[in-house]
Short mmCIF file of C-alpha atoms (C1' of nucleotides) in Angstrom, two decimals:
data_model
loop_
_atom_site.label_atom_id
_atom_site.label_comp_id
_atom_site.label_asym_id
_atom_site.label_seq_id
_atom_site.Cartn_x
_atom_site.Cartn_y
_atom_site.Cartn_z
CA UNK A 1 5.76 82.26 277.58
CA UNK A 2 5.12 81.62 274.13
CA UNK A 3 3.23 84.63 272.10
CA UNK A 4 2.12 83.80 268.34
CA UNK A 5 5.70 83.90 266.69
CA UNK A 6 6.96 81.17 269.17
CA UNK A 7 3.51 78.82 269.02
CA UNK A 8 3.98 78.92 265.41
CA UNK A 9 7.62 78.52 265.26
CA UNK A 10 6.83 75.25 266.96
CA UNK A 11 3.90 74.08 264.96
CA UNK A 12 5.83 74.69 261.79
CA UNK A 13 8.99 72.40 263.23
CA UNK A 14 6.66 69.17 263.65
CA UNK A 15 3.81 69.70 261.66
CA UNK A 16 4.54 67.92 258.47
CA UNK A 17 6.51 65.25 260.21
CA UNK A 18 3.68 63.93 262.73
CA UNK A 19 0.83 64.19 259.80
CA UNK A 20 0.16 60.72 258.59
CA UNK A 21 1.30 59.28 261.90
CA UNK A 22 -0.97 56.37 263.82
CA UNK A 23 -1.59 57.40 267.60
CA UNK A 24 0.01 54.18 269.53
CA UNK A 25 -0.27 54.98 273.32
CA UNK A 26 -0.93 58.26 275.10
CA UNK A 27 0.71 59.06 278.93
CA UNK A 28 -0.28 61.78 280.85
CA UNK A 29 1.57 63.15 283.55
CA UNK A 30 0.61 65.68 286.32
CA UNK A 31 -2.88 67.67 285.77
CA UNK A 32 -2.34 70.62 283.52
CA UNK A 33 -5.09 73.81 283.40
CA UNK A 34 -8.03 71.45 282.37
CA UNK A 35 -8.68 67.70 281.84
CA UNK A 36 -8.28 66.07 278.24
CA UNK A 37 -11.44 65.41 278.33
CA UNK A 38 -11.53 61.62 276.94
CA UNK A 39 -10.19 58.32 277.69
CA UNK A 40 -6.62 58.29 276.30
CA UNK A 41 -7.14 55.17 274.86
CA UNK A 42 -9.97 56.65 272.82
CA UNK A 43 -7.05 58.60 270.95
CA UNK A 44 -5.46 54.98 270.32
CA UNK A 45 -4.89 54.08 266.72
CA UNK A 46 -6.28 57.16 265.29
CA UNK A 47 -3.91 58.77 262.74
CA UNK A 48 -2.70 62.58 263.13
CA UNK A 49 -4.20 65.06 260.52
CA UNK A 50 -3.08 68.67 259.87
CA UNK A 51 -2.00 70.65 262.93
CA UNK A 52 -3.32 74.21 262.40
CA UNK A 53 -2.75 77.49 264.75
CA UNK A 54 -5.17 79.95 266.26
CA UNK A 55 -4.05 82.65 268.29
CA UNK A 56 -1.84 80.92 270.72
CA UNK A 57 -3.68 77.63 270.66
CA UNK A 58 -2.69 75.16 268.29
CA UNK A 59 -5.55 72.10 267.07
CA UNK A 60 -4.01 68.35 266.00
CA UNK A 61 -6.68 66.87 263.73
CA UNK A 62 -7.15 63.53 264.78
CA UNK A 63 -9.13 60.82 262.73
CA UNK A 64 -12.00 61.56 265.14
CA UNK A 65 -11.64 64.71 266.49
CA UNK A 66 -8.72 66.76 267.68
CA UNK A 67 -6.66 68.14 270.45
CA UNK A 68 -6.42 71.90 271.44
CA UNK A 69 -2.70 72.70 273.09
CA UNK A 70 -1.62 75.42 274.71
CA UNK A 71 1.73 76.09 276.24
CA UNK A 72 0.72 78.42 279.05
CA UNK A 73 3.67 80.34 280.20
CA UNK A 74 6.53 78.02 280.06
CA UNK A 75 5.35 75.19 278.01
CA UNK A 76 7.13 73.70 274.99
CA UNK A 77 6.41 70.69 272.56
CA UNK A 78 9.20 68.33 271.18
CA UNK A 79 8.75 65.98 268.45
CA UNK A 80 10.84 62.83 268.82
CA UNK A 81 11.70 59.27 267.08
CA UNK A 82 13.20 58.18 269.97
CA UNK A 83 11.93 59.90 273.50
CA UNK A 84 14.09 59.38 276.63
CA UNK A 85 11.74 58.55 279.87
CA UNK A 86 9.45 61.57 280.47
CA UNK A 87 11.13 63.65 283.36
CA UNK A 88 9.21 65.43 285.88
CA UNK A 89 7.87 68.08 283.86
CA UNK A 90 6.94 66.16 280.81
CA UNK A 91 2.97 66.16 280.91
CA UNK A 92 1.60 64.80 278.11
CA UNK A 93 2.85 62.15 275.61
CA UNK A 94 1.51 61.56 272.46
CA UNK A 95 3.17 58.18 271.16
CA UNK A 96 2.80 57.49 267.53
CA UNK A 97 4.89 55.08 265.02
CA UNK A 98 6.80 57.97 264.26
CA UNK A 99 7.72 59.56 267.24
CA UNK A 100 7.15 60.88 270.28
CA UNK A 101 5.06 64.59 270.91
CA UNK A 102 5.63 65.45 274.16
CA UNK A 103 4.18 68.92 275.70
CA UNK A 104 6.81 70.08 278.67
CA UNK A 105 5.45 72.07 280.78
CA UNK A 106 7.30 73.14 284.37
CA UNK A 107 4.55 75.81 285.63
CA UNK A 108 1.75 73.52 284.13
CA UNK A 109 -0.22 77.02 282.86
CA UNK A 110 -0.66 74.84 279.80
CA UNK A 111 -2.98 72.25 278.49
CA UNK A 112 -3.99 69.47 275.91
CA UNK A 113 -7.95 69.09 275.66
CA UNK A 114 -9.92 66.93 273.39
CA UNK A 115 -12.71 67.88 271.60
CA UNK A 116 -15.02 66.30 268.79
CA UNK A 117 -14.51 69.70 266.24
CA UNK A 118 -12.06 73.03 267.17
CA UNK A 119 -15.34 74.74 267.24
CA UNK A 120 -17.00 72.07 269.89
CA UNK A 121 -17.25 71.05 273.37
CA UNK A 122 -14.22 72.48 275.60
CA UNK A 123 -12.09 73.38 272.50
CA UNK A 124 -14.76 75.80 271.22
CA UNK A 125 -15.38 77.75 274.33
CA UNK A 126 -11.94 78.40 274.64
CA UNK A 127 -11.41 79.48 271.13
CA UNK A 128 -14.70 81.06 271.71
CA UNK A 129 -14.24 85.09 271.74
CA UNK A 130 -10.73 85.21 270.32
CA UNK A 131 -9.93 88.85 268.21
CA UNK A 132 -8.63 88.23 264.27
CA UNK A 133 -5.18 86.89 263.34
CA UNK A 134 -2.63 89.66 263.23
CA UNK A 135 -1.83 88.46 259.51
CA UNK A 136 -5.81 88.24 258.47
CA UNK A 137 -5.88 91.58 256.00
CA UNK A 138 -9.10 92.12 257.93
CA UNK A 139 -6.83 93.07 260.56
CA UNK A 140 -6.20 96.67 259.82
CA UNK A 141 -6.31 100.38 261.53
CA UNK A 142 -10.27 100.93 260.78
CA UNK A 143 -11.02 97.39 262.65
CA UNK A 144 -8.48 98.20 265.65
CA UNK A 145 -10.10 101.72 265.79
CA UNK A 146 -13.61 100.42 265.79
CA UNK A 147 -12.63 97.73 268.18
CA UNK A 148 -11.40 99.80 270.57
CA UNK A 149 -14.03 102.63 270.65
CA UNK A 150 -15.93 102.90 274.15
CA UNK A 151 -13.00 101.40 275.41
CA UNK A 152 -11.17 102.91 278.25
CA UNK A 153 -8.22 100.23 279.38
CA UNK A 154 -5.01 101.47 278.46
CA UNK A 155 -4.05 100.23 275.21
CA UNK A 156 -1.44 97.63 276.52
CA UNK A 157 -3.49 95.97 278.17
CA UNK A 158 -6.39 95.49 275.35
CA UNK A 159 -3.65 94.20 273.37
CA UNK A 160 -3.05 91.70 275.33
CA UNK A 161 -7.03 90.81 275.77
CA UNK A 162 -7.19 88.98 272.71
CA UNK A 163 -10.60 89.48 272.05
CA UNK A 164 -9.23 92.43 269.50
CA UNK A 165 -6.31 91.02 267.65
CA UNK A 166 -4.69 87.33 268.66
CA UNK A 167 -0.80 86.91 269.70
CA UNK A 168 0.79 89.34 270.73
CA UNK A 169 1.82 89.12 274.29
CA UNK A 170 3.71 90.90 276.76
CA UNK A 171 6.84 90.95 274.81
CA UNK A 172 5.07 91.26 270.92
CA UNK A 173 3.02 94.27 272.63
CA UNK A 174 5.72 96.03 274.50
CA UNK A 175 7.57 96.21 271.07
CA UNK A 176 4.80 96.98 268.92
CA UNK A 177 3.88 100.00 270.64
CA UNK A 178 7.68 100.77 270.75
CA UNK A 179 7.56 100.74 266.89
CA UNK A 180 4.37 102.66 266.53
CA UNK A 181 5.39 105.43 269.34
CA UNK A 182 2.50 104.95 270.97
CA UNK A 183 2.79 105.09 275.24
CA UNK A 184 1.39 101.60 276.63
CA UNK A 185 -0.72 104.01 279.18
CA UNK A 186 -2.81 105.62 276.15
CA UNK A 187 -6.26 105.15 276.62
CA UNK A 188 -7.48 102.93 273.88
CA UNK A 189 -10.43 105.30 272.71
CA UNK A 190 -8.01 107.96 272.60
CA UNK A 191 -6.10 106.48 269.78
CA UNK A 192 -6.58 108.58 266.32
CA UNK A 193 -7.39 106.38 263.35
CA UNK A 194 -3.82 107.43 261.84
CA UNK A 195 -2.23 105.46 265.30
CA UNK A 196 -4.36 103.02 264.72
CA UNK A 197 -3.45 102.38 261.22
CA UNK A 198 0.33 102.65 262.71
CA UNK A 199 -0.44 100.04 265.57
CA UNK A 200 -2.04 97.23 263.41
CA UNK A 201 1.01 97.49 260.77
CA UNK A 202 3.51 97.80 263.80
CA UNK A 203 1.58 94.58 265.21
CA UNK A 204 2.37 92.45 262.02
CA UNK A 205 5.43 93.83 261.57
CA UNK A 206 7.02 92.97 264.97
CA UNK A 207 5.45 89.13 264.85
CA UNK A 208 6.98 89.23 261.43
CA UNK A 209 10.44 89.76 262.55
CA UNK A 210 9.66 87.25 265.69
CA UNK A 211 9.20 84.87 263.52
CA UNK A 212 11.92 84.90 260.63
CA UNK A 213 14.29 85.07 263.88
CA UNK A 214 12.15 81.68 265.32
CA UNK A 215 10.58 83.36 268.31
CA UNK A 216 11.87 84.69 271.79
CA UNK A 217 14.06 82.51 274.28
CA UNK A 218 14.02 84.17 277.45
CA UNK A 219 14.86 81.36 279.50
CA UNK A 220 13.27 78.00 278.32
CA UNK A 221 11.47 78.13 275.24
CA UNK A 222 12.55 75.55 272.55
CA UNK A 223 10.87 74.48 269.18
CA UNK A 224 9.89 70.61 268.32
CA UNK A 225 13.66 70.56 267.58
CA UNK A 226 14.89 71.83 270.31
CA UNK A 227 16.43 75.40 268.62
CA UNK A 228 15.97 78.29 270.63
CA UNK A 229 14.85 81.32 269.50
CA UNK A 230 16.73 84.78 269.11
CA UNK A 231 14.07 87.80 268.86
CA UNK A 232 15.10 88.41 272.43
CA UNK A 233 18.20 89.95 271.66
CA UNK A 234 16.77 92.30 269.13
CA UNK A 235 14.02 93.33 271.22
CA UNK A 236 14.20 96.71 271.89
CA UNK A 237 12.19 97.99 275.18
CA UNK A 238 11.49 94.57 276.66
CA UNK A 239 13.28 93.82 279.45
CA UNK A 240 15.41 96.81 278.91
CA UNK A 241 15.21 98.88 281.84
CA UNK A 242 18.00 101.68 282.55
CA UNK A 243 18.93 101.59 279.38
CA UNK A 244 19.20 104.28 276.88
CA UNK A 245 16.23 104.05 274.21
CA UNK A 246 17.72 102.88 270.98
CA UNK A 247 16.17 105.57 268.58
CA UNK A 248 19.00 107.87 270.60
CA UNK A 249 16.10 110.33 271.37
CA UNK A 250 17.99 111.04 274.63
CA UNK A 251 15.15 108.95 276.76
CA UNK A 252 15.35 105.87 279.01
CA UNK A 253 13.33 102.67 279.16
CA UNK A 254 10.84 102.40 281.80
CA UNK A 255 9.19 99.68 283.51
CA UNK A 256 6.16 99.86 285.02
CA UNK A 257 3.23 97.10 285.74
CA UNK A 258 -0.23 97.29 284.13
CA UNK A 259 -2.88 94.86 284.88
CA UNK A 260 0.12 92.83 287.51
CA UNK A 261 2.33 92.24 284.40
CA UNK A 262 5.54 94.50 283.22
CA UNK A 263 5.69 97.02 280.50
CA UNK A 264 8.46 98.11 278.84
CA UNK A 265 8.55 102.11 277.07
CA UNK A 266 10.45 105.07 276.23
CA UNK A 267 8.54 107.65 277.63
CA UNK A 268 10.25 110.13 275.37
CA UNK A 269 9.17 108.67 272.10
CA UNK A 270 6.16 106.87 273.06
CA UNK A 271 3.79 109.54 273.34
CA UNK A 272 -0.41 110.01 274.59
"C1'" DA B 1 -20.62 95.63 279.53
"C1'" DA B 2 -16.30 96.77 280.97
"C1'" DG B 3 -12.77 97.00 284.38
"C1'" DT B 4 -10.07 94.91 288.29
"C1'" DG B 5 -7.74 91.59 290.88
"C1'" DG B 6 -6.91 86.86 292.15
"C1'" DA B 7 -6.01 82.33 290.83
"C1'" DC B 8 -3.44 78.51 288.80
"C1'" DC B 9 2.22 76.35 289.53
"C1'" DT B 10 7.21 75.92 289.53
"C1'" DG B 11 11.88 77.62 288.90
"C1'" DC B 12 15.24 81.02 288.75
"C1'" DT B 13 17.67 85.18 290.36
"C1'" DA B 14 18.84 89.03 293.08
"C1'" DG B 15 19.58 90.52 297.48
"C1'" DC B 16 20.43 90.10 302.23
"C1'" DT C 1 26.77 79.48 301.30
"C1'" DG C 2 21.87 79.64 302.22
"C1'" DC C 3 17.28 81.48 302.66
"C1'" DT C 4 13.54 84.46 300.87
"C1'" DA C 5 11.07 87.59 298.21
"C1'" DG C 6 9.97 88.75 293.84
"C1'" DC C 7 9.49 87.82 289.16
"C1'" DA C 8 8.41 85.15 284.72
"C1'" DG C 9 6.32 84.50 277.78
"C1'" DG C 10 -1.02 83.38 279.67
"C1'" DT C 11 -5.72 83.77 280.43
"C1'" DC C 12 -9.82 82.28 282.94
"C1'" DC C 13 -13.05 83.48 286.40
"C1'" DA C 14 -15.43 85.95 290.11
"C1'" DC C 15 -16.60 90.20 291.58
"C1'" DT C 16 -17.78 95.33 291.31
#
DNA sequence: AAGTGGACCTGCTAGC
DNA sequence: TGCTAGCAGGTCCACT
């Protein structure tokens, strides 16, 4: 579910309210992708620090330590004075004396993992490997270029990696290479440097737009105050099959599946 | 090393 | 109306 624009649409609705808060009790509810890793009562008492983003994950600095979340595919966090009793998909509770965090989670791809430092233990293998932030001004044509050189999966689909640039997903990349006309199928060392420099601006300016219009909603994604997001209605190939591409060049939107997930192109102005 | 496919889990929708 | 197949925003891991 959630790609960069939504994870940090959420961390942004919560952040400043839960810093300064004291860690009362902690509830866990049905196993998520990996163990938290520590006693919950261990996270008793400590107070909540900043609560940073990287990539998708996002890292609440605890007195001691932290916790790495992730909201998998259909995962959302909520930030609440006054919590009703978790339902069935409510997996992890983090009572303070302020309120209530409480990760949602239906398909359970998601997780909440402890670790001593976001570069330690379980949190740093997972953060381990992860490409630059789209907005880092490292991030730029000559690094995609070089990134991608000796690389042979279609470009889609290294996109999506991670290990190049960090959050764009399935939606974020289907529209980014919508913007920069490049076809999803292009073989990523086959990319000029001029595409390149296209692609990386095309990258920041689609999870730009994401996020003034706070993220994508396609069927359950909420922030810590509930608001749903809008981007999907502006979005332009995704999910937009049959229908006429909107630069009026005449061609259709496709879908086909790369790597078992859907793309979304106009095969007219999306070009090799 | 890089590429591929399967795995994790539940809910919703389209189609019969 | 009811059942089933197929699909969904992610990403790790095993295997070639």
């Amino acid at each position: 579910m959630p790609e960069l624009p939504e994870v940090e649409v959420t961390r942004q609705s919560f952040a400043a309210r839960i810093r300064g808060a004291r860690v009362t009790a902690v509830r866990l509810g049905k196993p998520l992708r990996w163990p938290l890793g520590c006693e919950p009562e261990t996270l008793v008492s400590q107070s909540v620090g900043e609560v940073t983003r990287r990539g998708k994950y996002l890292w609440l600095a605890l007195d001691r330590g932290g916790l790495l979340m992730h909201l998998g595919m259909s995962g959302s966090l909520a930030f609440s004075a006054a919590a009703q009793g978790p339902g069935p998909h409510d997996h992890f509770d983090l009572v303070t004396n302020r309120g209530t965090l409480r990760l949602t989670d239906p398909r359970r791809f998601g997780a909440v993992v402890w670790a001593s430092a976001p570069d330690a233990g379980a949190a740093g293998k997972l953060l381990a490997g992860l490409g630059l932030e789209p907005f880092d001004p490292a991030f730029d044509g000559a690094h995609l270029h070089a990134a991608l050189r000796g690389r042979k999966v279609a470009i889609k689909q290294a996109l999506l990696g991670g290990a190049i640039v960090v959050g764009a997903g399935n939606i974020y990349a289907c529209e980014a290479l919508f913007e920069a006309g490049i076809d999803p199928r292009t073989r990523s060392d086959r990319l000029s440097r001029p595409r390149c420099d296209r692609l990386a601006e095309a990258i920041r300016q689609t999870l730009t737009r994401a996020l003034e219009l706070g993220g994508s909603t396609l069927r359950d994604f909420r922030d810590a105050h509930g608001m749903a997001g809008e981007f999907q209605l502006q979005a332009r190939v995704y999910g937009r099959d049959g229908e006429r591409c909107v630069r009026g060049d005449g061609g259709v939107v496709r879908r086909i599946v790369q790597g078992q997930r859907a793309t979304f192109f106009c095969p007219r102005c999306q070009r090799r």
